[in-house]
mmCIF file of C-alpha atoms and ligand atoms in Angstrom:
data_model
loop_
_atom_site.group_PDB
_atom_site.id
_atom_site.type_symbol
_atom_site.label_atom_id
_atom_site.label_comp_id
_atom_site.label_asym_id
_atom_site.label_seq_id
_atom_site.Cartn_x
_atom_site.Cartn_y
_atom_site.Cartn_z
ATOM 1 C CA UNK A 1 -3.626 -15.445 22.789
ATOM 2 C CA UNK A 2 -2.463 -17.813 19.858
ATOM 3 C CA UNK A 3 -0.524 -15.725 16.924
ATOM 4 C CA UNK A 4 -2.001 -15.852 13.529
ATOM 5 C CA UNK A 5 0.420 -18.123 11.743
ATOM 6 C CA UNK A 6 0.046 -19.681 8.380
ATOM 7 C CA UNK A 7 0.834 -23.114 7.034
ATOM 8 C CA UNK A 8 4.321 -22.093 6.238
ATOM 9 C CA UNK A 9 5.088 -20.798 9.449
ATOM 10 C CA UNK A 10 4.841 -17.145 8.821
ATOM 11 C CA UNK A 11 3.332 -15.067 11.528
ATOM 12 C CA UNK A 12 0.775 -12.343 10.505
ATOM 13 C CA UNK A 13 1.590 -8.983 12.040
ATOM 14 C CA UNK A 14 0.345 -6.586 9.307
ATOM 15 C CA UNK A 15 -3.104 -5.945 8.056
ATOM 16 C CA UNK A 16 -3.927 -3.793 5.004
ATOM 17 C CA UNK A 17 -7.468 -2.714 5.021
ATOM 18 C CA UNK A 18 -8.966 -0.807 1.917
ATOM 19 C CA UNK A 19 -11.804 1.433 3.047
ATOM 20 C CA UNK A 20 -12.997 2.630 -0.058
ATOM 21 C CA UNK A 21 -12.702 1.707 -4.035
ATOM 22 C CA UNK A 22 -13.207 5.104 -5.037
ATOM 23 C CA UNK A 23 -10.581 7.727 -6.084
ATOM 24 C CA UNK A 24 -9.839 11.061 -6.906
ATOM 25 C CA UNK A 25 -7.114 10.487 -9.479
ATOM 26 C CA UNK A 26 -6.618 8.150 -12.130
ATOM 27 C CA UNK A 27 -3.020 6.896 -12.323
ATOM 28 C CA UNK A 28 -2.787 5.038 -15.637
ATOM 29 C CA UNK A 29 -1.460 1.714 -14.045
ATOM 30 C CA UNK A 30 -4.035 1.642 -11.656
ATOM 31 C CA UNK A 31 -7.148 2.581 -13.019
ATOM 32 C CA UNK A 32 -8.536 1.482 -16.180
ATOM 33 C CA UNK A 33 -8.910 3.809 -19.275
ATOM 34 C CA UNK A 34 -12.376 5.071 -19.718
ATOM 35 C CA UNK A 35 -12.875 4.902 -15.956
ATOM 36 C CA UNK A 36 -13.759 2.380 -13.398
ATOM 37 C CA UNK A 37 -17.322 1.404 -12.150
ATOM 38 C CA UNK A 38 -17.346 2.096 -8.500
ATOM 39 C CA UNK A 39 -19.074 -0.451 -6.147
ATOM 40 C CA UNK A 40 -22.216 0.409 -4.791
ATOM 41 C CA UNK A 41 -21.787 1.899 -1.240
ATOM 42 C CA UNK A 42 -23.997 -0.896 0.385
ATOM 43 C CA UNK A 43 -21.176 -3.477 -0.705
ATOM 44 C CA UNK A 44 -18.618 -1.808 0.728
ATOM 45 C CA UNK A 45 -17.904 -2.742 4.463
ATOM 46 C CA UNK A 46 -18.835 -0.398 7.133
ATOM 47 C CA UNK A 47 -16.331 0.936 9.588
ATOM 48 C CA UNK A 48 -18.317 -1.269 12.208
ATOM 49 C CA UNK A 49 -17.459 -4.094 10.269
ATOM 50 C CA UNK A 50 -14.158 -3.548 9.741
ATOM 51 C CA UNK A 51 -13.768 -2.639 13.703
ATOM 52 C CA UNK A 52 -14.850 -6.236 14.019
ATOM 53 C CA UNK A 53 -12.218 -7.781 11.821
ATOM 54 C CA UNK A 54 -9.431 -5.813 13.422
ATOM 55 C CA UNK A 55 -10.663 -6.855 16.982
ATOM 56 C CA UNK A 56 -10.011 -10.046 16.206
ATOM 57 C CA UNK A 57 -6.661 -9.683 14.388
ATOM 58 C CA UNK A 58 -5.063 -7.359 16.700
ATOM 59 C CA UNK A 59 -5.123 -9.326 19.776
ATOM 60 C CA UNK A 60 -3.804 -12.351 17.641
ATOM 61 C CA UNK A 61 -0.722 -10.772 17.021
ATOM 62 C CA UNK A 62 -1.372 -7.835 14.426
ATOM 63 C CA UNK A 63 1.036 -5.087 15.298
ATOM 64 C CA UNK A 64 0.631 -2.775 12.362
ATOM 65 C CA UNK A 65 -2.608 -1.708 10.439
ATOM 66 C CA UNK A 66 -2.592 0.361 7.282
ATOM 67 C CA UNK A 67 -5.480 2.076 5.832
ATOM 68 C CA UNK A 68 -5.577 2.136 2.044
ATOM 69 C CA UNK A 69 -8.002 2.409 -1.074
ATOM 70 C CA UNK A 70 -9.067 3.850 -3.406
ATOM 71 C CA UNK A 71 -8.193 7.103 -1.903
ATOM 72 C CA UNK A 72 -9.068 6.657 2.007
ATOM 73 C CA UNK A 73 -9.262 10.267 2.268
ATOM 74 C CA UNK A 74 -12.316 10.355 0.382
ATOM 75 C CA UNK A 75 -14.288 8.255 2.728
ATOM 76 C CA UNK A 76 -16.460 10.196 5.274
ATOM 77 C CA UNK A 77 -15.848 9.587 8.925
ATOM 78 C CA UNK A 78 -12.246 8.611 8.623
ATOM 79 C CA UNK A 79 -10.871 10.223 11.733
ATOM 80 C CA UNK A 80 -13.397 8.625 13.827
ATOM 81 C CA UNK A 81 -12.610 5.208 12.586
ATOM 82 C CA UNK A 82 -8.822 5.950 13.076
ATOM 83 C CA UNK A 83 -9.670 6.935 16.821
ATOM 84 C CA UNK A 84 -11.771 3.585 17.147
ATOM 85 C CA UNK A 85 -8.728 1.584 15.695
ATOM 86 C CA UNK A 86 -6.477 2.996 18.079
ATOM 87 C CA UNK A 87 -8.832 2.461 21.045
ATOM 88 C CA UNK A 88 -8.386 -1.388 20.460
ATOM 89 C CA UNK A 89 -4.855 -1.088 21.616
ATOM 90 C CA UNK A 90 -1.843 -3.014 20.974
ATOM 91 C CA UNK A 91 -0.923 -1.751 17.595
ATOM 92 C CA UNK A 92 2.959 -0.351 16.990
ATOM 93 C CA UNK A 93 2.065 1.334 13.998
ATOM 94 C CA UNK A 94 -1.044 2.790 12.344
ATOM 95 C CA UNK A 95 -0.485 4.270 8.798
ATOM 96 C CA UNK A 96 -2.218 5.242 5.987
ATOM 97 C CA UNK A 97 -1.569 5.329 2.282
ATOM 98 C CA UNK A 98 -2.824 8.182 0.194
ATOM 99 C CA UNK A 99 -2.363 10.213 -3.098
ATOM 100 C CA UNK A 100 -1.920 13.155 -0.937
ATOM 101 C CA UNK A 101 -4.508 15.392 -2.713
ATOM 102 C CA UNK A 102 -6.621 16.082 0.506
ATOM 103 C CA UNK A 103 -4.093 15.504 2.776
ATOM 104 C CA UNK A 104 -3.064 19.336 3.405
ATOM 105 C CA UNK A 105 -6.423 19.965 4.821
ATOM 106 C CA UNK A 106 -6.882 16.693 6.912
ATOM 107 C CA UNK A 107 -3.445 16.062 8.175
ATOM 108 C CA UNK A 108 -4.038 17.857 11.711
ATOM 109 C CA UNK A 109 -7.183 15.813 12.020
ATOM 110 C CA UNK A 110 -5.662 12.533 11.233
ATOM 111 C CA UNK A 111 -2.988 13.021 13.632
ATOM 112 C CA UNK A 112 -5.307 14.139 16.528
ATOM 113 C CA UNK A 113 -7.278 10.937 15.797
ATOM 114 C CA UNK A 114 -4.039 8.573 16.324
ATOM 115 C CA UNK A 115 -2.728 8.250 13.183
ATOM 116 C CA UNK A 116 1.119 7.219 13.455
ATOM 117 C CA UNK A 117 2.137 8.397 9.781
ATOM 118 C CA UNK A 118 1.202 8.493 6.161
ATOM 119 C CA UNK A 119 2.753 7.288 2.899
ATOM 120 C CA UNK A 120 2.177 9.657 -0.032
ATOM 121 C CA UNK A 121 1.983 8.138 -3.606
ATOM 122 C CA UNK A 122 4.254 10.436 -5.981
ATOM 123 C CA UNK A 123 5.655 9.133 -9.096
ATOM 124 C CA UNK A 124 7.168 12.195 -10.618
ATOM 125 C CA UNK A 125 8.727 15.477 -9.376
ATOM 126 C CA UNK A 126 7.604 17.226 -12.685
ATOM 127 C CA UNK A 127 4.014 18.767 -12.853
ATOM 128 C CA UNK A 128 3.133 17.960 -16.391
ATOM 129 C CA UNK A 129 4.200 14.358 -15.948
ATOM 130 C CA UNK A 130 2.212 14.042 -13.044
ATOM 131 C CA UNK A 131 -0.711 15.274 -14.730
ATOM 132 C CA UNK A 132 -0.143 12.770 -17.371
ATOM 133 C CA UNK A 133 0.342 9.698 -15.069
ATOM 134 C CA UNK A 134 -2.652 10.442 -12.836
ATOM 135 C CA UNK A 135 -4.793 12.352 -15.228
ATOM 136 C CA UNK A 136 -5.478 15.108 -12.529
ATOM 137 C CA UNK A 137 -3.579 18.473 -12.687
ATOM 138 C CA UNK A 138 -2.918 18.231 -8.836
ATOM 139 C CA UNK A 139 1.166 18.235 -8.196
ATOM 140 C CA UNK A 140 1.094 21.223 -5.782
ATOM 141 C CA UNK A 141 -1.853 20.104 -3.811
ATOM 142 C CA UNK A 142 0.368 16.706 -3.372
ATOM 143 C CA UNK A 143 3.526 18.404 -2.624
ATOM 144 C CA UNK A 144 1.466 20.897 0.036
ATOM 145 C CA UNK A 145 0.049 17.753 1.405
ATOM 146 C CA UNK A 146 3.349 16.101 2.045
ATOM 147 C CA UNK A 147 4.526 19.398 3.729
ATOM 148 C CA UNK A 148 1.433 19.378 5.987
ATOM 149 C CA UNK A 149 1.593 15.884 7.101
ATOM 150 C CA UNK A 150 5.506 16.523 8.053
ATOM 151 C CA UNK A 151 4.280 19.615 9.805
ATOM 152 C CA UNK A 152 1.622 17.852 11.887
ATOM 153 C CA UNK A 153 3.733 15.066 12.975
ATOM 154 C CA UNK A 154 2.580 12.286 10.542
ATOM 155 C CA UNK A 155 6.282 11.389 10.104
ATOM 156 C CA UNK A 156 8.417 9.846 8.886
ATOM 157 C CA UNK A 157 6.463 10.808 6.059
ATOM 158 C CA UNK A 158 6.981 8.095 3.328
ATOM 159 C CA UNK A 159 6.923 8.780 -0.461
ATOM 160 C CA UNK A 160 5.787 5.941 -2.590
ATOM 161 C CA UNK A 161 7.290 5.919 -5.971
ATOM 162 C CA UNK A 162 6.128 3.115 -8.616
ATOM 163 C CA UNK A 163 9.308 2.893 -10.729
ATOM 164 C CA UNK A 164 8.175 2.857 -14.496
ATOM 165 C CA UNK A 165 10.753 2.597 -17.249
ATOM 166 C CA UNK A 166 10.419 5.220 -19.749
ATOM 167 C CA UNK A 167 8.320 7.508 -17.464
ATOM 168 C CA UNK A 168 10.150 8.188 -14.343
ATOM 169 C CA UNK A 169 13.479 6.076 -14.638
ATOM 170 C CA UNK A 170 15.408 9.661 -15.264
ATOM 171 C CA UNK A 171 14.289 10.720 -12.013
ATOM 172 C CA UNK A 172 15.258 7.940 -9.508
ATOM 173 C CA UNK A 173 18.268 9.753 -8.376
ATOM 174 C CA UNK A 174 16.286 12.937 -8.039
ATOM 175 C CA UNK A 175 13.880 11.198 -5.861
ATOM 176 C CA UNK A 176 17.024 9.862 -3.770
ATOM 177 C CA UNK A 177 18.511 13.232 -3.447
ATOM 178 C CA UNK A 178 15.363 14.362 -1.669
ATOM 179 C CA UNK A 179 16.365 11.948 1.253
ATOM 180 C CA UNK A 180 19.670 13.573 1.516
ATOM 181 C CA UNK A 181 18.192 16.972 2.415
ATOM 182 C CA UNK A 182 14.745 16.061 3.877
ATOM 183 C CA UNK A 183 13.761 13.375 6.776
ATOM 184 C CA UNK A 184 11.634 11.420 4.456
ATOM 185 C CA UNK A 185 11.668 7.866 3.198
ATOM 186 C CA UNK A 186 11.362 7.505 -0.509
ATOM 187 C CA UNK A 187 10.125 3.966 -0.992
ATOM 188 C CA UNK A 188 10.646 2.547 -4.987
ATOM 189 C CA UNK A 189 7.823 0.109 -5.744
ATOM 190 C CA UNK A 190 8.260 -2.300 -8.687
ATOM 191 C CA UNK A 191 5.388 -2.109 -11.158
ATOM 192 C CA UNK A 192 3.248 -4.909 -10.699
ATOM 193 C CA UNK A 193 1.024 -6.784 -13.470
ATOM 194 C CA UNK A 194 -2.166 -6.402 -11.273
ATOM 195 C CA UNK A 195 -5.602 -4.917 -12.504
ATOM 196 C CA UNK A 196 -5.753 -3.154 -15.731
ATOM 197 C CA UNK A 197 -1.844 -3.028 -16.051
ATOM 198 C CA UNK A 198 -1.900 -6.750 -16.316
ATOM 199 C CA UNK A 199 -3.122 -6.188 -19.848
ATOM 200 C CA UNK A 200 -0.410 -3.861 -20.798
ATOM 201 C CA UNK A 201 2.931 -5.731 -20.719
ATOM 202 C CA UNK A 202 4.513 -3.132 -22.578
ATOM 203 C CA UNK A 203 4.752 -0.946 -19.253
ATOM 204 C CA UNK A 204 7.961 -2.290 -18.173
ATOM 205 C CA UNK A 205 8.945 -2.392 -14.654
ATOM 206 C CA UNK A 206 12.493 -1.591 -12.866
ATOM 207 C CA UNK A 207 13.873 -4.104 -10.587
ATOM 208 C CA UNK A 208 14.737 -3.053 -6.974
ATOM 209 C CA UNK A 209 18.277 -4.049 -7.717
ATOM 210 C CA UNK A 210 18.613 -1.501 -10.679
ATOM 211 C CA UNK A 211 17.328 1.111 -8.754
ATOM 212 C CA UNK A 212 19.614 0.620 -6.072
ATOM 213 C CA UNK A 213 22.559 0.615 -8.882
ATOM 214 C CA UNK A 214 21.012 3.869 -10.400
ATOM 215 C CA UNK A 215 21.172 5.573 -6.702
ATOM 216 C CA UNK A 216 24.535 4.304 -6.020
ATOM 217 C CA UNK A 217 25.790 5.522 -9.411
ATOM 218 C CA UNK A 218 25.062 9.113 -8.176
ATOM 219 C CA UNK A 219 25.911 8.996 -4.756
ATOM 220 C CA UNK A 220 28.238 5.768 -3.980
ATOM 221 C CA UNK A 221 27.342 2.833 -1.722
ATOM 222 C CA UNK A 222 24.369 3.150 0.252
ATOM 223 C CA UNK A 223 24.387 1.959 3.958
ATOM 224 C CA UNK A 224 22.067 -1.223 4.760
ATOM 225 C CA UNK A 225 19.418 -0.429 7.585
ATOM 226 C CA UNK A 226 17.219 -2.947 9.296
ATOM 227 C CA UNK A 227 14.099 -4.354 7.579
ATOM 228 C CA UNK A 228 11.247 -3.318 9.373
ATOM 229 C CA UNK A 229 7.661 -4.503 9.977
ATOM 230 C CA UNK A 230 6.966 -3.988 6.060
ATOM 231 C CA UNK A 231 8.210 -5.468 2.736
ATOM 232 C CA UNK A 232 10.776 -2.788 2.218
ATOM 233 C CA UNK A 233 14.652 -3.276 2.565
ATOM 234 C CA UNK A 234 15.881 0.097 3.978
ATOM 235 C CA UNK A 235 19.116 1.946 2.836
ATOM 236 C CA UNK A 236 20.771 5.203 3.554
ATOM 237 C CA UNK A 237 23.103 7.511 1.639
ATOM 238 C CA UNK A 238 25.535 8.245 3.927
ATOM 239 C CA UNK A 239 25.038 11.307 5.952
ATOM 240 C CA UNK A 240 21.581 11.599 4.614
ATOM 241 C CA UNK A 241 18.727 12.953 6.936
ATOM 242 C CA UNK A 242 16.269 10.608 5.306
ATOM 243 C CA UNK A 243 16.250 6.947 4.196
ATOM 244 C CA UNK A 244 15.469 4.704 0.916
ATOM 245 C CA UNK A 245 13.090 1.758 0.770
ATOM 246 C CA UNK A 246 13.263 -0.859 -1.670
ATOM 247 C CA UNK A 247 10.197 -3.133 -2.421
ATOM 248 C CA UNK A 248 11.407 -5.879 -4.695
ATOM 249 C CA UNK A 249 7.843 -7.764 -4.989
ATOM 250 C CA UNK A 250 8.684 -9.092 -8.270
ATOM 251 C CA UNK A 251 12.466 -9.514 -8.383
ATOM 252 C CA UNK A 252 13.466 -10.232 -4.786
ATOM 253 C CA UNK A 253 14.241 -13.855 -4.447
ATOM 254 C CA UNK A 254 12.891 -14.468 -0.997
ATOM 255 C CA UNK A 255 10.171 -11.822 -0.958
ATOM 256 C CA UNK A 256 7.305 -14.204 -0.172
ATOM 257 C CA UNK A 257 9.495 -15.937 2.739
ATOM 258 C CA UNK A 258 9.113 -12.969 4.779
ATOM 259 C CA UNK A 259 5.522 -12.088 3.823
ATOM 260 C CA UNK A 260 3.676 -11.152 7.444
ATOM 261 C CA UNK A 261 0.693 -9.457 5.507
ATOM 262 C CA UNK A 262 -3.005 -10.136 4.960
ATOM 263 C CA UNK A 263 -5.455 -7.728 3.242
ATOM 264 C CA UNK A 264 -9.199 -6.871 3.450
ATOM 265 C CA UNK A 265 -10.542 -5.429 0.240
ATOM 266 C CA UNK A 266 -13.169 -2.451 0.302
ATOM 267 C CA UNK A 267 -15.802 -5.240 -0.594
ATOM 268 C CA UNK A 268 -14.802 -7.260 2.731
ATOM 269 C CA UNK A 269 -12.633 -10.063 0.878
ATOM 270 C CA UNK A 270 -9.753 -11.283 2.727
ATOM 271 C CA UNK A 271 -6.886 -11.790 0.536
ATOM 272 C CA UNK A 272 -4.277 -14.155 1.546
ATOM 273 C CA UNK A 273 -1.831 -13.089 -1.046
ATOM 274 C CA UNK A 274 -1.724 -9.601 -3.579
ATOM 275 C CA UNK A 275 -0.704 -12.056 -6.432
ATOM 276 C CA UNK A 276 -3.795 -14.328 -6.127
ATOM 277 C CA UNK A 277 -7.258 -13.874 -6.869
ATOM 278 C CA UNK A 278 -8.268 -16.524 -3.844
ATOM 279 C CA UNK A 279 -10.332 -14.455 -1.519
ATOM 280 C CA UNK A 280 -12.546 -15.364 1.484
ATOM 281 C CA UNK A 281 -15.648 -13.473 1.901
ATOM 282 C CA UNK A 282 -16.185 -11.908 5.202
ATOM 283 C CA UNK A 283 -18.681 -9.501 4.297
ATOM 284 C CA UNK A 284 -21.454 -12.297 3.670
ATOM 285 C CA UNK A 285 -21.011 -14.051 6.777
ATOM 286 C CA UNK A 286 -20.762 -10.524 8.823
ATOM 287 C CA UNK A 287 -24.039 -9.466 7.569
ATOM 288 C CA UNK A 288 -25.724 -12.920 8.108
ATOM 289 C CA UNK A 289 -24.964 -12.097 11.627
ATOM 290 C CA UNK A 290 -21.718 -14.555 12.262
ATOM 291 C CA UNK A 291 -20.362 -14.908 15.762
ATOM 292 C CA UNK A 292 -17.101 -13.512 16.740
ATOM 293 C CA UNK A 293 -15.740 -17.121 17.199
ATOM 294 C CA UNK A 294 -17.024 -17.595 13.647
ATOM 295 C CA UNK A 295 -15.403 -15.006 12.323
ATOM 296 C CA UNK A 296 -12.161 -15.631 13.896
ATOM 297 C CA UNK A 297 -12.388 -19.246 12.213
ATOM 298 C CA UNK A 298 -12.695 -17.696 8.902
ATOM 299 C CA UNK A 299 -9.898 -15.104 9.118
ATOM 300 C CA UNK A 300 -7.598 -18.227 10.221
ATOM 301 C CA UNK A 301 -8.808 -19.844 7.209
ATOM 302 C CA UNK A 302 -7.563 -16.817 5.327
ATOM 303 C CA UNK A 303 -4.230 -17.170 6.926
ATOM 304 C CA UNK A 304 -4.118 -20.728 6.308
ATOM 305 C CA UNK A 305 -4.513 -20.001 2.505
ATOM 306 C CA UNK A 306 -1.660 -17.887 2.179
ATOM 307 C CA UNK A 307 0.481 -19.753 -0.623
ATOM 308 C CA UNK A 308 4.030 -20.093 -0.086
ATOM 309 C CA UNK A 309 4.991 -17.935 -2.956
ATOM 310 C CA UNK A 310 3.285 -15.698 -5.741
ATOM 311 C CA UNK A 311 5.111 -17.303 -8.643
ATOM 312 C CA UNK A 312 4.330 -14.230 -10.605
ATOM 313 C CA UNK A 313 8.067 -14.075 -11.907
ATOM 314 C CA UNK A 314 9.418 -17.016 -13.750
ATOM 315 C CA UNK A 315 13.037 -16.244 -14.211
ATOM 316 C CA UNK A 316 13.040 -12.667 -15.617
ATOM 317 C CA UNK A 317 9.650 -12.694 -17.247
ATOM 318 C CA UNK A 318 6.511 -11.513 -15.796
ATOM 319 C CA UNK A 319 3.480 -13.530 -16.085
ATOM 320 C CA UNK A 320 0.842 -11.095 -17.173
ATOM 321 C CA UNK A 321 -2.682 -11.142 -17.069
ATOM 322 C CA UNK A 322 -3.417 -13.037 -14.025
ATOM 323 C CA UNK A 323 -4.657 -10.600 -11.402
ATOM 324 C CA UNK A 324 -7.578 -8.703 -12.690
ATOM 325 C CA UNK A 325 -9.129 -7.253 -9.518
ATOM 326 C CA UNK A 326 -8.390 -3.621 -9.537
ATOM 327 C CA UNK A 327 -5.535 -2.383 -7.160
ATOM 328 C CA UNK A 328 -7.980 0.183 -6.120
ATOM 329 C CA UNK A 329 -9.981 -2.298 -4.454
ATOM 330 C CA UNK A 330 -7.226 -4.490 -3.386
ATOM 331 C CA UNK A 331 -5.424 -1.469 -1.820
ATOM 332 C CA UNK A 332 -1.840 -1.968 -3.072
HETATM 333 N N1 SAM B 401 -4.805 6.174 -3.416
HETATM 334 C C1 SAM B 401 -3.830 5.748 -2.510
HETATM 335 C C2 SAM B 401 -2.315 6.078 -3.193
HETATM 336 O O1 SAM B 401 -2.337 5.932 -4.192
HETATM 337 O O2 SAM B 401 -1.520 6.100 -2.384
HETATM 338 C C3 SAM B 401 -3.806 4.434 -1.922
HETATM 339 C C4 SAM B 401 -4.113 3.273 -2.822
HETATM 340 S S1 SAM B 401 -3.032 2.697 -4.006
HETATM 341 C C5 SAM B 401 -3.748 1.245 -4.948
HETATM 342 C C6 SAM B 401 -1.775 2.058 -3.003
HETATM 343 C C7 SAM B 401 -0.336 1.989 -3.565
HETATM 344 O O3 SAM B 401 -0.354 1.022 -4.675
HETATM 345 C C8 SAM B 401 0.054 3.273 -4.079
HETATM 346 O O4 SAM B 401 1.481 3.558 -3.776
HETATM 347 C C9 SAM B 401 0.058 3.011 -5.640
HETATM 348 O O5 SAM B 401 1.299 3.808 -6.357
HETATM 349 C C10 SAM B 401 0.469 1.494 -5.886
HETATM 350 N N2 SAM B 401 0.146 0.838 -6.950
HETATM 351 C C11 SAM B 401 -1.229 0.832 -7.509
HETATM 352 N N3 SAM B 401 -1.081 -0.009 -8.985
HETATM 353 C C12 SAM B 401 0.152 -0.454 -8.602
HETATM 354 C C13 SAM B 401 0.755 -1.374 -9.757
HETATM 355 N N4 SAM B 401 0.126 -1.965 -10.978
HETATM 356 N N5 SAM B 401 1.966 -1.505 -9.376
HETATM 357 C C14 SAM B 401 2.806 -1.346 -8.219
HETATM 358 N N6 SAM B 401 2.158 -0.441 -7.404
HETATM 359 C C15 SAM B 401 0.983 0.036 -7.454
HETATM 360 FE FE1 SF4 B 402 -5.982 6.450 -6.989
HETATM 361 FE FE2 SF4 B 402 -3.981 5.428 -5.726
HETATM 362 FE FE3 SF4 B 402 -4.791 4.031 -7.806
HETATM 363 FE FE4 SF4 B 402 -3.563 6.477 -8.106
HETATM 364 S S1 SF4 B 402 -2.929 4.771 -7.099
HETATM 365 S S2 SF4 B 402 -5.602 6.013 -9.317
HETATM 366 S S3 SF4 B 402 -4.204 7.585 -6.370
HETATM 367 S S4 SF4 B 402 -6.016 4.610 -5.832
#
């Protein structure tokens, strides 16, 4: 079947699907102070609606699906959904991004349902700082969740760290040290001016290059490994068990040139680009009885709408305040 290719020649191999906007943490860069108004349940896509979308995308060359949120482990029936996504066949990688709070008790059933692995978000190794940034005292639960994921074979476990100057820059090398001792991939993500953070330019991001310099200042030059299906450049500290991923969404010159992703939000909007408010509504047509051929044409329209680049960075300056949609709806 014909692959999904955008107008700039990029093949779409990766779908990120947000299954809920709800969350049990309140990360300060993701959730607005004062809380979020959750979307009513009936406006969130049903699993069956998501499966219809994936049953079109996967045969058109999508090899990787990531389930995200909000906090995806909060949604009932998740394991059944994972099993059904797997049953479509043809995926190389079915993964999930979670804050890890509920992972300890769910890791086994997720693995049994066919999940390949998990990314767990953890921005600090300090219990008190964790409680500050997430507004919930759940550090120990997350660490236990990471251990459980490893024990049940949801591996390699990837740990997502959003690098924030003045908050965790002093911990970058400590996070990197984890990869020396453990078979984990620590992925450093540049803080992006999206959702509530878009209003707070004082939250400073740290570029992927600076993160690399910080790590190499402690451990010496890293080996560069191959880039996988995702957005990260992968490195290894010589002799380390695990690896380090650097995601330069803002600073990397040709980040968009290799973009192979589309996103489906919890409310059923196809987002061609994380940094654009442009979206194609799939939920409305799905509920009005669209045929599979018509749905496929809508998805193709979304793919064609992918811009060549996000343009969020102008030189060294970030353009703040442009993306108002919450990261918890888009799914990161
Ligand atoms: N709740 C899950 C979690 O935290 O892993 C999944 C959803 S969360 C929106 C997905 C990823 O987006 C997390 O790794 C989170 O740290 C990241 N994220 C959220 N807001 C961000 C921002 N403004 N800049 C960069 N990454 C962000
Ligand atoms: Fe929740 Fe994830 Fe956003 Fe934190 S980053 S508030 S865990 S959705």
